[in-house]
Coordinates of C-alpha atoms in Angstrom, one line a residue:
Chain A
M1 CA 9.3 -35.4 13.4
I2 CA 9.3 -31.7 14.1
G3 CA 6.0 -30.0 13.9
Q4 CA 4.0 -33.1 13.8
P5 CA 1.1 -33.6 16.6
D6 CA 1.8 -35.6 19.7
Q7 CA 0.5 -38.9 19.6
T8 CA -2.1 -38.4 22.1
R9 CA -5.9 -39.3 21.8
F10 CA -8.1 -36.4 21.6
R11 CA -11.2 -36.6 23.7
F12 CA -12.7 -33.4 22.9
K13 CA -11.7 -31.9 19.5
P14 CA -12.6 -28.1 19.3
D15 CA -12.3 -26.2 16.1
P16 CA -8.8 -25.2 15.4
R17 CA -10.0 -21.4 14.8
A18 CA -11.7 -21.7 18.3
L19 CA -8.5 -22.9 19.8
I20 CA -6.4 -20.3 18.2
L21 CA -8.8 -17.5 19.2
G22 CA -8.8 -18.9 22.9
V23 CA -5.1 -18.7 23.1
G24 CA -4.9 -15.2 21.8
L25 CA -7.8 -14.0 24.0
W26 CA -6.3 -15.5 27.2
T27 CA -2.8 -14.4 26.3
I28 CA -3.9 -10.9 26.2
L29 CA -5.8 -11.5 29.7
F30 CA -2.6 -13.1 31.1
V31 CA -0.7 -9.9 30.2
L32 CA -3.2 -7.6 31.6
M33 CA -3.3 -9.5 34.9
Q34 CA -0.8 -8.4 37.7
T35 CA -1.7 -10.3 41.0
P36 CA -0.1 -13.6 41.6
R37 CA -3.4 -14.7 43.0
A38 CA -5.4 -14.4 40.0
L39 CA -2.5 -15.6 37.7
A40 CA -2.2 -18.8 39.7
L41 CA -6.0 -19.6 39.2
A42 CA -5.9 -18.7 35.5
G43 CA -2.7 -20.9 35.3
G44 CA -4.6 -23.8 36.9
L45 CA -7.7 -23.2 34.6
A46 CA -5.1 -23.1 31.4
L47 CA -3.7 -26.5 32.8
I48 CA -7.3 -28.0 32.9
L49 CA -8.1 -26.6 29.6
A50 CA -5.0 -28.0 28.0
K51 CA -5.6 -31.5 29.5
A52 CA -9.2 -31.4 28.3
V53 CA -8.0 -30.8 24.8
G54 CA -5.5 -33.8 25.0
A55 CA -2.0 -32.0 25.9
S56 CA 0.3 -34.8 27.2
W57 CA 1.9 -34.5 30.6
R58 CA 5.3 -35.4 29.3
T59 CA 5.6 -32.5 26.6
L60 CA 4.1 -30.0 29.0
I61 CA 6.5 -30.9 31.7
R62 CA 9.6 -30.8 29.3
R63 CA 8.7 -27.5 28.0
M64 CA 8.0 -26.0 31.6
A65 CA 11.2 -27.3 32.8
A66 CA 13.3 -25.4 30.1
L67 CA 11.3 -22.3 31.0
N68 CA 11.7 -22.6 34.8
A69 CA 15.4 -23.3 34.6
L70 CA 15.6 -19.9 33.0
L71 CA 13.3 -18.4 35.7
I72 CA 15.6 -19.9 38.6
F73 CA 18.5 -18.1 36.8
L74 CA 16.6 -14.8 36.8
L75 CA 15.6 -14.9 40.3
P76 CA 18.5 -13.9 42.0
L77 CA 19.5 -11.3 39.3
M78 CA 16.3 -9.4 39.7
A79 CA 15.0 -10.1 43.3
V80 CA 18.3 -9.7 45.3
E81 CA 18.2 -6.1 46.9
S82 CA 22.1 -5.5 46.2
F83 CA 25.1 -7.4 45.5
A84 CA 27.4 -5.4 47.3
L85 CA 30.0 -6.9 49.6
S86 CA 28.7 -5.0 52.7
A87 CA 25.3 -6.1 52.1
W88 CA 26.2 -9.8 52.9
P89 CA 24.4 -12.0 53.6
W90 CA 22.4 -11.0 50.0
R91 CA 18.5 -10.6 50.9
L92 CA 15.8 -11.0 48.4
A93 CA 13.5 -8.0 48.5
P94 CA 9.8 -8.5 49.3
D95 CA 8.2 -6.5 46.6
R96 CA 10.6 -7.8 44.1
L97 CA 9.6 -11.4 45.1
I98 CA 5.8 -10.6 44.6
L99 CA 6.8 -9.3 41.1
F100 CA 8.6 -12.3 40.3
A101 CA 6.1 -14.6 41.3
A102 CA 3.7 -12.9 39.0
V103 CA 6.1 -13.0 36.2
A104 CA 6.8 -16.8 36.8
L105 CA 3.2 -17.6 37.0
R106 CA 2.4 -15.5 34.0
A107 CA 5.1 -17.3 31.7
N108 CA 4.2 -20.7 32.7
A109 CA 0.3 -20.0 32.2
I110 CA 0.9 -18.7 28.8
L111 CA 3.3 -21.5 28.1
I112 CA 0.9 -24.4 29.0
L113 CA -1.9 -22.4 27.3
A114 CA 0.1 -22.3 23.8
Q115 CA 1.5 -25.7 24.4
G116 CA -1.4 -27.4 25.3
L117 CA -3.9 -25.8 22.8
V118 CA -1.9 -25.1 19.9
G119 CA 1.2 -26.8 20.4
A120 CA -0.5 -30.2 19.7
M121 CA -2.1 -29.0 16.4
D122 CA -0.1 -30.0 13.3
M123 CA 1.2 -27.1 11.2
A124 CA -1.0 -27.7 8.2
T125 CA -4.1 -27.4 10.5
L126 CA -2.5 -24.5 11.9
G127 CA -2.0 -22.8 8.5
H128 CA -5.5 -23.7 7.5
A129 CA -7.1 -22.3 10.5
L130 CA -4.9 -19.0 10.2
V131 CA -6.1 -18.6 6.4
H132 CA -9.7 -19.0 7.6
L133 CA -9.0 -16.4 10.5
R134 CA -8.2 -13.9 7.8
C135 CA -4.4 -14.0 8.4
P136 CA -2.7 -12.7 5.3
P137 CA -2.5 -15.7 2.8
K138 CA 1.2 -15.3 2.0
L139 CA 2.0 -15.5 5.6
A140 CA -0.1 -18.5 6.1
H141 CA 1.6 -20.1 3.1
L142 CA 4.8 -19.3 4.3
I143 CA 4.1 -21.1 7.6
V144 CA 2.7 -24.2 6.0
F145 CA 5.4 -24.5 3.4
S146 CA 8.2 -23.8 5.9
A147 CA 6.7 -26.3 8.2
R148 CA 6.6 -28.8 5.7
Y149 CA 10.4 -28.6 4.8
L150 CA 11.5 -28.2 8.5
D151 CA 12.1 -32.0 9.0
L152 CA 13.4 -32.5 5.5
L153 CA 16.1 -29.8 5.9
R154 CA 17.0 -31.1 9.4
H155 CA 17.6 -34.2 7.9
E156 CA 19.8 -32.5 5.2
W157 CA 21.6 -30.7 8.0
N158 CA 22.3 -33.9 9.9
R159 CA 23.6 -35.6 6.6
L160 CA 26.0 -32.7 6.1
Y161 CA 27.0 -32.5 9.7
R162 CA 27.7 -36.4 9.8
A163 CA 29.6 -36.3 6.5
A164 CA 32.0 -33.7 8.4
R165 CA 32.2 -35.6 11.4
M166 CA 33.1 -38.8 9.4
R167 CA 36.2 -36.7 8.1
G168 CA 37.3 -35.8 11.6
F169 CA 35.5 -32.6 12.3
R170 CA 34.7 -31.9 16.0
M171 CA 33.2 -28.8 17.6
S172 CA 35.8 -26.8 19.3
I173 CA 36.6 -23.3 20.0
G174 CA 39.2 -22.6 17.1
L175 CA 38.7 -20.8 14.0
R176 CA 38.9 -24.0 12.0
T177 CA 35.5 -24.9 13.6
W178 CA 33.8 -21.6 12.5
R179 CA 35.2 -22.1 9.0
V180 CA 33.7 -25.6 8.7
L181 CA 30.5 -24.6 10.0
G182 CA 30.2 -21.6 7.6
A183 CA 30.9 -24.0 4.9
L184 CA 28.2 -26.5 6.4
V185 CA 25.5 -23.7 7.1
G186 CA 26.4 -22.2 3.4
G187 CA 25.8 -25.8 2.0
L188 CA 22.3 -26.0 3.7
L189 CA 21.4 -22.5 2.4
L190 CA 22.5 -23.6 -1.1
R191 CA 20.6 -26.9 -1.0
S192 CA 17.5 -25.5 0.2
L193 CA 17.4 -22.7 -2.6
D194 CA 18.0 -25.4 -5.0
R195 CA 15.2 -27.4 -3.5
A196 CA 13.0 -24.4 -3.7
E197 CA 13.4 -23.8 -7.4
R198 CA 12.6 -27.6 -8.0
V199 CA 9.5 -27.2 -5.7
L200 CA 8.5 -24.1 -7.7
Y201 CA 8.9 -25.7 -11.1
A202 CA 7.0 -28.8 -9.9
M203 CA 4.2 -26.6 -8.5
K204 CA 4.1 -24.8 -11.9
C205 CA 3.7 -27.9 -13.8
R206 CA 0.8 -28.6 -11.6
G207 CA -0.8 -25.2 -12.3
Y208 CA 0.3 -23.1 -9.4
Q209 CA -0.6 -19.3 -9.9
G210 CA 0.1 -17.8 -6.8
R211 CA -2.4 -19.3 -4.3
F212 CA -3.1 -22.4 -2.7
F213 CA -6.8 -23.8 -2.6
M214 CA -8.1 -24.6 0.8
L215 CA -9.9 -27.8 0.5
H216 CA -10.5 -28.5 3.8
H217 CA -13.1 -26.3 5.6
F218 CA -13.9 -26.4 9.3
R219 CA -17.2 -26.6 10.8
Y220 CA -18.1 -24.3 13.6
T221 CA -20.3 -26.4 15.9
A222 CA -22.4 -25.5 18.7
A223 CA -19.9 -27.2 21.0
D224 CA -17.2 -24.8 19.7
A225 CA -19.4 -21.8 20.5
V226 CA -20.0 -23.1 24.1
F227 CA -16.2 -23.6 24.2
V228 CA -15.2 -19.9 23.4
L229 CA -18.1 -18.6 25.5
T230 CA -16.7 -20.6 28.5
L231 CA -13.1 -19.2 27.8
A232 CA -14.5 -15.6 27.6
L233 CA -16.7 -16.0 30.9
A234 CA -13.6 -17.7 32.7
G235 CA -11.4 -15.1 31.5
G236 CA -13.9 -12.2 32.8
I237 CA -14.2 -14.0 36.3
V238 CA -10.4 -14.2 36.5
I239 CA -9.9 -10.4 35.4
W240 CA -12.6 -9.5 38.1
L241 CA -10.7 -11.3 40.7
D242 CA -7.3 -9.7 39.8
R243 CA -8.9 -6.1 40.1
M244 CA -10.6 -6.8 43.2
Chain B
M1 CA 17.8 -14.2 21.3
H2 CA 14.4 -14.3 22.9
I3 CA 12.8 -12.7 25.8
S4 CA 10.3 -15.1 27.8
D5 CA 6.5 -14.4 28.2
G6 CA 5.5 -12.7 31.4
I7 CA 8.3 -10.2 31.6
L8 CA 7.8 -7.1 29.7
S9 CA 5.3 -4.4 30.4
T10 CA 2.0 -4.1 28.4
P11 CA 2.7 -1.0 26.5
I12 CA 6.2 -2.4 25.2
L13 CA 4.3 -5.5 24.2
I14 CA 1.6 -3.5 22.2
G15 CA 4.2 -1.4 20.6
G16 CA 6.3 -4.4 19.7
A17 CA 3.4 -6.0 18.1
C18 CA 2.5 -3.1 16.1
V19 CA 5.8 -2.4 14.7
A20 CA 6.1 -6.3 13.9
A21 CA 3.0 -6.2 12.0
A22 CA 4.0 -3.3 10.0
G23 CA 7.2 -4.8 9.1
V24 CA 5.9 -8.1 8.3
A25 CA 3.1 -6.5 6.1
Q26 CA 6.1 -4.6 4.1
G27 CA 8.0 -7.9 3.9
L28 CA 4.9 -9.8 2.3
R29 CA 4.6 -7.0 -0.1
K30 CA 7.9 -7.5 -1.2
I31 CA 7.4 -11.3 -1.7
E32 CA 6.4 -12.2 -5.2
D33 CA 4.2 -15.4 -5.8
N34 CA 7.2 -17.1 -7.2
D35 CA 9.2 -16.1 -4.3
I36 CA 7.1 -18.1 -1.9
P37 CA 8.9 -21.4 -2.1
K38 CA 12.3 -19.8 -1.8
T39 CA 11.5 -17.7 1.2
A40 CA 9.7 -20.6 2.8
L41 CA 12.6 -22.9 2.3
L42 CA 15.2 -20.1 3.6
T43 CA 13.0 -19.6 6.6
A44 CA 13.1 -23.5 7.2
A45 CA 16.9 -23.7 6.7
F46 CA 17.7 -20.7 9.1
F47 CA 15.3 -22.3 11.5
V48 CA 17.2 -25.6 11.2
A49 CA 20.6 -23.7 11.5
S50 CA 19.4 -22.0 14.6
L51 CA 19.0 -25.5 16.3
V52 CA 22.8 -25.8 16.1
H53 CA 24.6 -25.3 19.3
V54 CA 28.2 -24.0 19.2
R55 CA 30.7 -23.5 21.9
I56 CA 31.6 -19.9 22.7
G57 CA 34.0 -19.6 25.4
P58 CA 33.1 -21.6 28.4
T59 CA 29.4 -22.1 27.4
S60 CA 27.3 -23.0 24.3
A61 CA 24.9 -20.9 22.6
H62 CA 22.8 -21.4 19.5
L63 CA 23.1 -19.6 16.2
I64 CA 20.8 -16.8 15.4
L65 CA 22.0 -16.0 12.1
N66 CA 19.6 -12.8 11.6
G67 CA 22.3 -10.9 9.8
M68 CA 22.8 -13.5 7.2
A69 CA 18.8 -14.0 6.7
G70 CA 18.6 -10.0 6.2
I71 CA 21.3 -10.4 3.6
L72 CA 19.8 -13.3 1.8
L73 CA 16.3 -12.1 2.1
G74 CA 16.1 -8.4 2.3
W75 CA 12.8 -7.2 3.5
A76 CA 11.5 -11.0 3.4
A77 CA 13.4 -11.6 6.4
F78 CA 10.8 -9.9 8.6
P79 CA 8.1 -12.6 7.9
A80 CA 10.8 -15.2 7.7
L81 CA 12.4 -14.4 11.3
L82 CA 8.7 -14.0 12.7
I83 CA 7.9 -17.7 11.5
G84 CA 11.2 -18.8 12.8
L85 CA 10.1 -17.3 16.4
L86 CA 6.7 -18.8 16.1
F87 CA 8.1 -22.2 15.5
Q88 CA 10.6 -21.8 18.3
A89 CA 7.5 -20.9 20.8
L90 CA 5.2 -23.7 19.5
L91 CA 7.6 -26.4 19.0
F92 CA 10.0 -25.9 21.9
G93 CA 8.4 -23.4 24.2
H94 CA 11.4 -20.9 23.9
G95 CA 10.4 -17.1 23.7
G96 CA 6.8 -16.9 23.8
I97 CA 3.4 -16.1 22.3
S98 CA 2.9 -12.4 24.0
V99 CA 6.5 -11.2 23.2
L100 CA 6.5 -12.6 19.6
G101 CA 6.1 -9.1 18.4
V102 CA 8.9 -7.4 20.6
N103 CA 11.2 -10.5 19.7
T104 CA 10.6 -10.0 16.2
V105 CA 11.3 -6.5 16.1
A106 CA 14.4 -7.1 18.0
I107 CA 15.9 -9.7 15.6
A108 CA 14.3 -8.4 12.2
V109 CA 14.6 -4.7 12.1
P110 CA 18.6 -5.3 12.5
A111 CA 18.4 -8.0 9.8
V112 CA 16.6 -5.8 7.3
G113 CA 19.1 -3.1 8.0
A114 CA 22.0 -5.2 7.7
G115 CA 20.7 -6.6 4.4
L116 CA 20.1 -3.0 2.9
M117 CA 23.4 -1.8 4.3
F118 CA 25.4 -4.9 2.6
R119 CA 23.6 -4.4 -0.6
R120 CA 24.7 -0.8 -0.9
M121 CA 28.2 -1.5 0.2
V122 CA 28.9 -4.5 -2.2
H123 CA 27.4 -2.7 -5.1
R124 CA 30.6 -2.4 -7.4
E125 CA 32.8 -4.8 -5.0
T126 CA 34.9 -7.5 -6.7
S127 CA 37.3 -8.6 -4.0
P128 CA 35.7 -11.7 -2.3
R129 CA 37.7 -11.2 0.8
R130 CA 36.4 -7.6 1.2
I131 CA 32.8 -8.7 0.6
A132 CA 32.9 -11.5 3.1
L133 CA 34.2 -9.2 5.6
M134 CA 31.4 -6.8 5.1
A135 CA 29.0 -9.5 5.7
G136 CA 30.8 -10.3 8.8
L137 CA 30.7 -7.0 9.8
G138 CA 27.1 -6.6 8.9
A139 CA 26.1 -10.0 11.1
G140 CA 28.1 -8.5 14.0
L141 CA 26.5 -5.1 14.1
C142 CA 23.2 -7.0 13.8
I143 CA 23.6 -9.1 17.1
A144 CA 24.9 -5.8 18.6
A145 CA 21.6 -4.0 17.5
T146 CA 19.4 -7.0 18.7
A147 CA 21.1 -7.1 21.9
L148 CA 20.9 -3.3 22.8
F149 CA 17.1 -3.3 21.7
S150 CA 16.4 -6.6 23.9
A151 CA 18.2 -5.0 26.8
A152 CA 16.6 -1.7 26.4
V153 CA 13.1 -3.2 26.5
L154 CA 13.9 -5.1 29.5
A155 CA 15.3 -2.1 31.3
L156 CA 12.1 0.1 30.3
S157 CA 10.0 -2.7 31.7
G158 CA 11.0 -1.8 35.2
R159 CA 13.9 -1.2 37.5
A160 CA 13.7 -4.8 38.5
W161 CA 15.1 -5.9 35.2
L162 CA 18.0 -3.5 35.1
R163 CA 20.7 -6.1 36.2
T164 CA 19.2 -8.9 33.8
A165 CA 19.5 -6.4 30.8
W166 CA 23.4 -6.0 31.9
V167 CA 24.0 -9.7 32.1
L168 CA 22.3 -9.9 28.6
L169 CA 24.3 -7.5 26.8
V170 CA 27.6 -8.7 28.3
A171 CA 26.8 -12.4 27.4
H172 CA 25.9 -11.0 23.7
V173 CA 29.4 -9.8 23.1
F174 CA 30.6 -13.5 22.6
V175 CA 27.5 -14.0 20.6
M176 CA 28.3 -11.1 18.2
A177 CA 31.9 -12.1 17.7
G178 CA 30.9 -15.8 16.9
E179 CA 28.0 -14.6 14.5
A180 CA 30.4 -12.1 12.8
V181 CA 33.1 -14.8 12.2
L182 CA 30.6 -17.3 11.0
A183 CA 28.9 -14.9 8.6
Y184 CA 32.3 -14.3 7.2
F185 CA 32.8 -17.9 6.5
I186 CA 29.3 -18.5 5.1
A187 CA 29.8 -15.6 2.7
A188 CA 33.3 -16.9 1.8
Y189 CA 31.8 -20.1 0.8
L190 CA 29.0 -18.9 -0.9
L191 CA 31.1 -16.5 -3.0
R192 CA 33.3 -19.5 -3.9
V193 CA 30.5 -21.7 -4.7
R194 CA 27.6 -19.5 -6.2
P195 CA 28.4 -15.8 -5.8
A196 CA 25.0 -14.8 -7.5
L197 CA 23.4 -15.8 -4.7
L198 CA 24.8 -13.5 -2.3
L199 CA 25.3 -10.5 -4.8
G200 CA 22.5 -10.8 -7.2
R201 CA 25.2 -10.7 -9.9
P202 CA 28.4 -12.6 -11.0
L203 CA 31.3 -11.8 -9.0
A204 CA 33.8 -10.4 -11.5
A205 CA 32.5 -7.7 -14.0

């Protein structure tokens, strides 16, 4: 299912708020770092952290594969000195190569961090944690609500699409494809709006007055404090290394 | 359309985050409590639709539909598209966390613009064909603005990215055509099935 947690066993389970804070803090650090050396070290730390919280290798590698395919496509575009015919054989500029290394390491490090720490969280927990972190409640509600219906609407789409295929629809380049796609997407939008109306009525019947009550409260333990502190300390060391 | 993590320069990231925060705040203010299910479901629907890959010329691209989101949601498209990008980043690793602000601005500002423009233009229009054409035009312009903005922030992040910015612009010419045609057909379908959804009023006066 989309938006559901990986089926991995959690060894150390920090407070979701601590995880979100950690990701936010370290993402800012990654953006500020410039040298490939410091970024590589920080990326390694992020990987250890992600594994410690229970991210699975398979998901991490799959996500990283997509990112790195894009990066490989970007490498010649940004790093080749000149694509002029007279400049053949085309050479990579050394300074651009260093910049590219920094970009690639940074992108991978942020991906590992976000995927490993927050990606394994289910959306309900994420929304809860966001509310407790003083995120605007409406935004958190929207996140939880749309995450809840993501999978349902995907099935709705599959149903519509399968019905079209049964009637001989094939994706091609012609105008007819677009016409059918327009009707399919339109149908999806219409169905989701009808569903929203039913959901609203059902919620009103159950006393909805514009806010959700948070039944689940997180407990911030000493282990979490140590976790955040370690993150901050490690971040400080890496930044110092970057500036050296 | 999403730029990856790690590419853009820090000032651009900060600027993008600030503009996105302001836009989302305005969007949230426009959402009434009773609109939350509707906005959330449309957010999910647009996200699901954006997973669809279509063939455009020799390659395939996924739908963006930000123009249509702007037309149906108005200002609420801002938080809706932010959430879409957040899901993309968390569930698939596309785009990224640090570029969330910039990417949101890139797709949501044109979307809201297209929505406001569309509402103004179809104010007293009764010809379904012309209304659908306007939706198509709005969606096409929307992608053009998104691509221009993304290319501009890439180019501003350093000379090294100039070439990439050009490639991005050229690639989006095809996306723009596809999205415009699709928006035309979506609007035509909605006008036939339930015009009030698109116009906020019945089709014929």
